[in-house]
XYZ file of C-alpha atoms in Angstrom:
410
model
C 0.000 0.000 0.000
C 2.821 2.308 0.855
C 4.536 1.475 -2.464
C 1.314 2.354 -4.373
C 1.100 5.732 -2.590
C 4.724 6.454 -3.607
C 3.849 5.726 -7.251
C 0.922 8.140 -7.095
C 3.097 10.765 -5.452
C 5.739 10.450 -8.129
C 3.084 10.627 -10.849
C 1.619 13.829 -9.326
C 5.040 15.453 -9.148
C 5.741 14.549 -12.787
C 2.371 15.908 -13.944
C 2.947 19.162 -12.057
C 6.349 19.575 -13.692
C 4.984 19.099 -17.193
C 2.173 21.555 -16.562
C 4.545 24.307 -15.413
C 6.782 23.882 -18.477
C 4.092 23.732 -21.175
C 3.808 27.510 -22.016
C 7.411 27.664 -23.248
C 7.342 24.435 -25.175
C 4.862 25.225 -27.919
C 5.875 23.300 -31.056
C 5.652 24.969 -34.481
C 4.466 22.251 -36.812
C 3.975 24.455 -39.924
C 5.742 23.328 -43.090
C 6.943 26.907 -43.804
C 8.597 27.522 -40.481
C 11.739 28.711 -42.418
C 10.281 30.611 -45.431
C 12.470 32.008 -48.235
C 13.046 35.780 -48.220
C 10.820 37.544 -50.666
C 12.373 40.037 -53.143
C 12.513 43.531 -51.704
C 9.603 45.675 -52.804
C 11.101 48.701 -54.578
C 8.610 50.960 -52.824
C 9.916 49.879 -49.420
C 13.091 51.554 -48.241
C 15.236 49.226 -46.092
C 16.444 50.462 -42.748
C 19.824 52.154 -42.603
C 22.574 49.623 -42.130
C 20.697 46.770 -43.815
C 22.880 45.139 -46.455
C 20.014 45.469 -48.938
C 20.208 49.261 -48.632
C 23.392 49.277 -50.740
C 22.453 50.770 -54.086
C 24.044 49.667 -57.343
C 24.284 51.333 -60.722
C 25.216 49.837 -64.057
C 26.594 52.353 -66.581
C 27.602 51.792 -70.198
C 29.942 54.258 -71.945
C 32.120 54.510 -75.042
C 35.407 56.206 -74.167
C 39.108 55.980 -74.878
C 41.157 54.053 -72.331
C 42.455 57.257 -70.751
C 38.980 58.769 -70.552
C 37.544 55.594 -69.068
C 40.175 55.585 -66.318
C 39.357 59.192 -65.473
C 35.627 58.483 -65.312
C 36.369 55.506 -63.046
C 38.364 57.774 -60.743
C 35.583 60.368 -60.508
C 32.946 57.662 -60.057
C 34.981 55.927 -57.342
C 35.084 59.182 -55.386
C 31.309 59.306 -55.630
C 31.017 55.719 -54.374
C 33.285 56.465 -51.420
C 31.152 59.434 -50.366
C 27.741 57.784 -50.894
C 28.217 54.028 -50.613
C 26.608 53.495 -54.017
C 28.249 50.695 -55.994
C 28.884 51.700 -59.619
C 29.767 49.229 -62.356
C 31.178 50.922 -65.457
C 31.539 49.074 -68.752
C 33.285 50.465 -71.817
C 32.268 49.683 -75.407
C 34.522 50.201 -78.410
C 33.433 53.185 -80.493
C 32.934 50.956 -83.531
C 30.400 48.833 -81.650
C 28.826 51.643 -79.622
C 25.777 52.265 -81.829
C 24.860 48.593 -82.078
C 25.343 48.088 -78.344
C 23.200 51.120 -77.606
C 20.355 49.664 -79.665
C 20.599 46.448 -77.673
C 20.701 48.333 -74.376
C 17.548 50.256 -75.193
C 15.499 47.383 -76.591
C 16.309 44.335 -74.436
C 14.942 43.781 -70.949
C 18.273 43.944 -69.123
C 19.537 47.441 -69.891
C 22.013 49.553 -67.858
C 20.827 52.331 -65.573
C 22.729 54.943 -67.614
C 24.009 54.989 -71.199
C 26.222 57.382 -73.153
C 24.946 58.726 -76.476
C 25.521 61.404 -79.110
C 23.598 64.484 -77.994
C 21.952 64.829 -81.401
C 20.304 61.416 -80.946
C 18.502 62.255 -77.705
C 15.263 63.699 -79.073
C 15.019 60.876 -81.598
C 15.300 58.236 -78.867
C 13.037 60.146 -76.474
C 10.199 60.393 -78.991
C 10.392 56.643 -79.530
C 9.989 55.914 -75.828
C 13.507 54.592 -75.219
C 14.482 57.148 -72.550
C 13.291 58.555 -69.240
C 13.270 62.321 -68.586
C 15.998 63.112 -66.082
C 14.449 66.223 -64.546
C 11.391 64.517 -63.054
C 13.611 62.638 -60.593
C 15.775 65.503 -59.439
C 16.478 69.050 -60.457
C 20.134 68.931 -61.390
C 22.122 71.538 -59.447
C 24.871 73.690 -60.855
C 25.276 75.604 -64.066
C 23.116 75.195 -67.119
C 24.666 73.562 -70.180
C 25.876 75.534 -73.154
C 22.916 77.203 -74.816
C 23.539 75.463 -78.126
C 23.106 72.077 -76.400
C 19.729 72.815 -74.826
C 17.590 72.053 -77.912
C 19.315 68.672 -78.190
C 18.345 67.575 -74.673
C 14.801 68.958 -74.478
C 11.587 67.556 -75.875
C 7.963 67.815 -74.807
C 8.855 70.094 -71.909
C 11.403 67.753 -70.292
C 15.164 67.261 -70.209
C 16.172 63.831 -71.534
C 19.923 63.903 -71.097
C 22.866 65.427 -69.225
C 25.900 66.550 -71.279
C 29.392 65.375 -70.361
C 31.569 67.223 -72.871
C 31.812 68.682 -76.368
C 34.204 68.206 -79.283
C 34.009 71.130 -81.753
C 35.001 70.494 -85.350
C 37.723 72.704 -86.790
C 39.145 73.407 -90.248
C 42.770 72.247 -90.373
C 45.279 73.334 -93.031
C 48.944 73.969 -93.743
C 49.592 77.728 -93.918
C 52.558 77.114 -96.209
C 50.629 74.921 -98.647
C 47.643 77.229 -98.631
C 49.836 80.265 -99.321
C 51.252 78.422 -102.349
C 47.681 78.486 -103.658
C 47.378 82.206 -103.006
C 45.359 82.100 -99.738
C 46.379 83.152 -96.249
C 43.500 81.541 -94.335
C 40.723 79.034 -94.825
C 37.811 80.183 -97.018
C 34.976 82.021 -95.273
C 32.435 82.118 -98.096
C 31.286 80.063 -101.057
C 33.161 82.433 -103.363
C 36.403 81.864 -101.484
C 35.919 78.088 -101.565
C 35.375 78.300 -105.322
C 38.516 80.381 -105.687
C 40.510 77.800 -103.750
C 39.146 75.014 -105.927
C 40.069 76.993 -109.040
C 43.667 77.349 -107.806
C 43.855 73.608 -107.117
C 42.627 72.726 -110.593
C 45.296 74.959 -112.058
C 47.964 72.732 -110.518
C 48.378 70.466 -113.531
C 49.632 66.943 -112.938
C 49.287 67.108 -109.158
C 46.807 65.012 -107.206
C 45.206 67.473 -104.849
C 41.926 67.541 -102.977
C 39.916 70.509 -101.832
C 38.521 68.973 -98.663
C 38.975 65.928 -96.473
C 36.213 64.715 -94.159
C 34.499 61.617 -92.846
C 31.613 60.627 -95.107
C 29.868 58.833 -92.218
C 30.171 61.778 -89.850
C 27.909 64.789 -90.552
C 29.761 67.122 -88.178
C 32.663 67.684 -90.576
C 30.265 68.627 -93.353
C 28.446 70.900 -90.925
C 31.729 72.731 -90.223
C 32.228 73.342 -93.961
C 28.669 74.648 -94.304
C 29.169 76.956 -91.324
C 32.198 78.502 -93.002
C 29.765 79.551 -95.766
C 27.044 80.815 -93.429
C 24.866 77.708 -93.230
C 24.563 74.504 -91.227
C 22.967 71.083 -91.495
C 19.583 72.332 -90.357
C 19.702 75.579 -92.318
C 21.018 74.754 -95.779
C 19.874 76.460 -98.969
C 19.853 75.194 -102.542
C 23.017 77.109 -103.452
C 25.030 75.314 -100.756
C 23.618 71.957 -101.825
C 24.482 72.572 -105.468
C 27.989 73.665 -104.482
C 28.422 70.436 -102.524
C 27.154 68.360 -105.418
C 29.568 70.011 -107.862
C 32.604 70.117 -105.567
C 32.235 66.636 -104.039
C 34.365 65.041 -106.782
C 37.301 66.933 -105.238
C 36.601 65.712 -101.706
C 38.833 63.164 -100.023
C 36.317 61.056 -98.075
C 37.781 58.999 -95.305
C 37.182 57.736 -91.791
C 37.487 59.861 -88.675
C 40.564 58.025 -87.467
C 42.556 57.995 -90.727
C 45.932 59.303 -89.560
C 47.223 59.614 -93.152
C 45.230 62.859 -93.370
C 47.931 64.651 -91.388
C 50.656 63.722 -93.859
C 48.418 64.689 -96.783
C 47.828 68.118 -95.246
C 51.550 68.720 -94.746
C 52.357 67.499 -98.265
C 49.698 69.721 -99.814
C 47.639 66.823 -101.176
C 44.661 68.078 -99.170
C 44.012 71.807 -98.851
C 41.654 71.716 -95.844
C 40.358 68.990 -93.535
C 37.266 69.182 -91.302
C 38.252 67.314 -88.136
C 37.333 67.097 -84.439
C 39.291 69.356 -82.109
C 40.331 66.286 -80.122
C 42.056 64.868 -83.208
C 43.813 68.174 -83.832
C 45.036 68.251 -80.229
C 46.417 64.743 -80.608
C 47.994 64.924 -84.077
C 48.439 68.602 -84.929
C 51.898 70.187 -85.040
C 53.597 73.510 -85.651
C 53.424 73.151 -89.448
C 49.627 73.053 -89.370
C 46.931 75.457 -88.211
C 43.304 75.047 -87.159
C 40.445 77.522 -87.162
C 36.850 77.509 -86.055
C 34.432 77.414 -88.996
C 32.464 80.362 -87.619
C 33.712 83.885 -87.118
C 33.184 86.022 -84.038
C 29.687 87.435 -83.905
C 28.161 84.683 -86.013
C 24.398 84.792 -85.634
C 24.073 81.039 -86.120
C 26.444 80.080 -83.314
C 28.850 77.150 -83.325
C 26.793 74.193 -84.552
C 29.526 71.731 -85.591
C 29.822 70.326 -82.081
C 29.885 66.638 -81.299
C 28.533 66.228 -77.776
C 28.472 63.226 -75.463
C 25.475 62.926 -73.169
C 24.388 60.593 -70.418
C 20.786 59.376 -70.606
C 18.456 57.091 -68.668
C 17.076 54.065 -70.545
C 13.355 53.548 -70.066
C 14.157 50.338 -68.170
C 16.575 51.942 -65.721
C 16.103 50.151 -62.398
C 16.875 53.088 -60.109
C 16.588 56.429 -61.934
C 16.648 58.459 -58.708
C 20.079 57.149 -57.766
C 21.233 57.364 -61.379
C 20.416 61.074 -61.576
C 22.377 61.756 -58.379
C 25.417 60.102 -59.962
C 24.912 62.236 -63.077
C 24.785 65.409 -60.998
C 28.098 64.478 -59.378
C 30.114 63.514 -62.473
C 28.889 66.503 -64.523
C 29.308 69.139 -61.810
C 31.583 72.081 -62.551
C 34.325 70.627 -60.346
C 34.180 67.244 -62.054
C 34.108 68.831 -65.509
C 37.233 70.862 -64.758
C 38.918 67.641 -63.647
C 37.695 66.018 -66.868
C 39.202 68.869 -68.911
C 42.479 68.696 -67.009
C 42.940 64.945 -67.390
C 41.353 64.212 -70.782
C 41.537 67.500 -72.699
C 37.824 67.271 -73.552
C 35.980 70.555 -73.307
C 33.262 70.902 -70.652
C 29.600 71.363 -71.507
C 28.701 73.901 -68.806
C 27.950 77.492 -69.756
C 29.424 79.101 -66.632
C 32.892 77.635 -67.224
C 33.179 79.594 -70.481
C 31.769 82.809 -69.041
C 34.173 82.770 -66.084
C 37.045 81.587 -68.274
C 38.671 78.206 -68.804
C 42.006 77.494 -67.067
C 44.903 79.380 -68.680
C 46.662 76.151 -69.626
C 43.743 75.235 -71.885
C 45.031 75.866 -75.395
C 42.419 76.277 -78.129
C 42.916 77.327 -81.757
C 40.016 79.758 -81.368
C 38.461 82.037 -78.777
C 36.490 79.874 -76.330
C 33.778 82.530 -76.222
C 32.753 81.424 -79.728
C 31.048 78.527 -77.967
C 28.730 80.903 -76.121
C 25.484 81.441 -77.972
C 22.498 83.596 -77.161
C 19.264 81.666 -76.794
C 17.592 83.646 -79.557
C 20.318 82.660 -82.040
C 20.234 78.885 -81.771
C 18.721 76.812 -84.551
C 15.591 74.849 -83.852
C 16.315 71.136 -83.590
C 14.210 68.481 -85.243
C 12.158 66.334 -82.878
C 13.873 63.282 -84.315
C 15.418 62.001 -87.481
C 19.116 62.530 -86.708
C 19.981 59.065 -88.014
C 18.073 59.819 -91.224
C 19.895 63.139 -91.580
C 23.260 61.436 -91.063
C 22.430 58.874 -93.732
C 21.388 61.654 -96.130
C 24.719 63.462 -95.632
C 26.592 60.264 -96.496
C 24.540 59.799 -99.666
C 25.110 63.404 -100.708
C 28.873 63.370 -100.114
C 29.303 60.067 -101.945
C 27.213 61.220 -104.906
C 24.376 58.736 -104.375
C 21.775 61.491 -104.130
C 21.773 64.918 -105.716
C 20.895 68.256 -104.146
C 17.164 67.694 -104.635
C 17.376 64.236 -103.071
C 19.141 65.590 -100.015
C 16.599 68.396 -99.627
C 13.808 65.814 -99.703
C 15.580 63.679 -97.087
C 16.101 66.720 -94.857
C 12.397 67.579 -95.100
C 11.486 64.008 -94.140
C 13.860 63.998 -91.175
C 12.294 67.243 -89.937
C 8.744 65.882 -89.936
């Protein structure tokens, strides 16, 4: 009997122990007790310090090796100050256009791309870009006035300029003086006179002009020397081009033999980018801006490189902050110092570029009053470029080019 009471006592003690422990021993029998993390909702901002708060940007550019290194340096400074991870990729200039098309049409595009400023409105009207100014009002100076029509459409800004590369007319003063001229022609009559002198040189292979047939900026520089430009060209200029084109030396932008031909007198004048002149020019050659001081049309033969946001940019807010940093006046002066490429900000020309900046023309030529700039087409730059190539190579006549220009302006 006593043994039975001990069993009951032990049982009661055990039951009491289990009862007191039960609240902390609840067992989770759900199958999803360790669920996978869901992707972060873009509308939810993670708390500061969370590893998911690290922002990343993917940026595609087309630069020389030296320029790419400088952009990496500037971008790395931005990353150090903000914590934003930036991945820069560089595309060869020969593949840049094709890569840009892929970037803007496939689902996995970069956050920022680099493009020719003249292509912005064309791409914006087709829905390939995002307006940059709806995400943040970019601080700092406004761009050069002549660039504003390129970046604006439908009341928005669709790009941010990095730099400009004006086209200049390069010649040998000695060779030109042998033809009876002391400077490059500044009118159609003077160009005709130069051509006449060349034709009088019997038995010598000489060309009036050298330029890239695939690059409309060189042709624009020639037109500007006669008072016109690509978007403001009359029938007389077109007929002159058609008649004189047989004396053009058409080449590629990077044909270094042009420099020897200029010095030897085989080419009277070449329309080339300033950057090429700075790299290959020497004391036997001279370069001049196609426009004279006080030109009402302004300097139109400017190749400009812009940053833009693809329509599929994953984080446009962060992208625009990066753009504001790398195109600030301080960054653009660094860019000028280390690459030689001219800045795109208006204030840097009004206050004066650094004294060590050597240009073959007065930098103030790049300043244009807003009332003087030509109206840009809403699109059609690629069509205009193709039309220039056809005209220079003799595949369309003056009337055909005029029709193509009208179509591109629609």
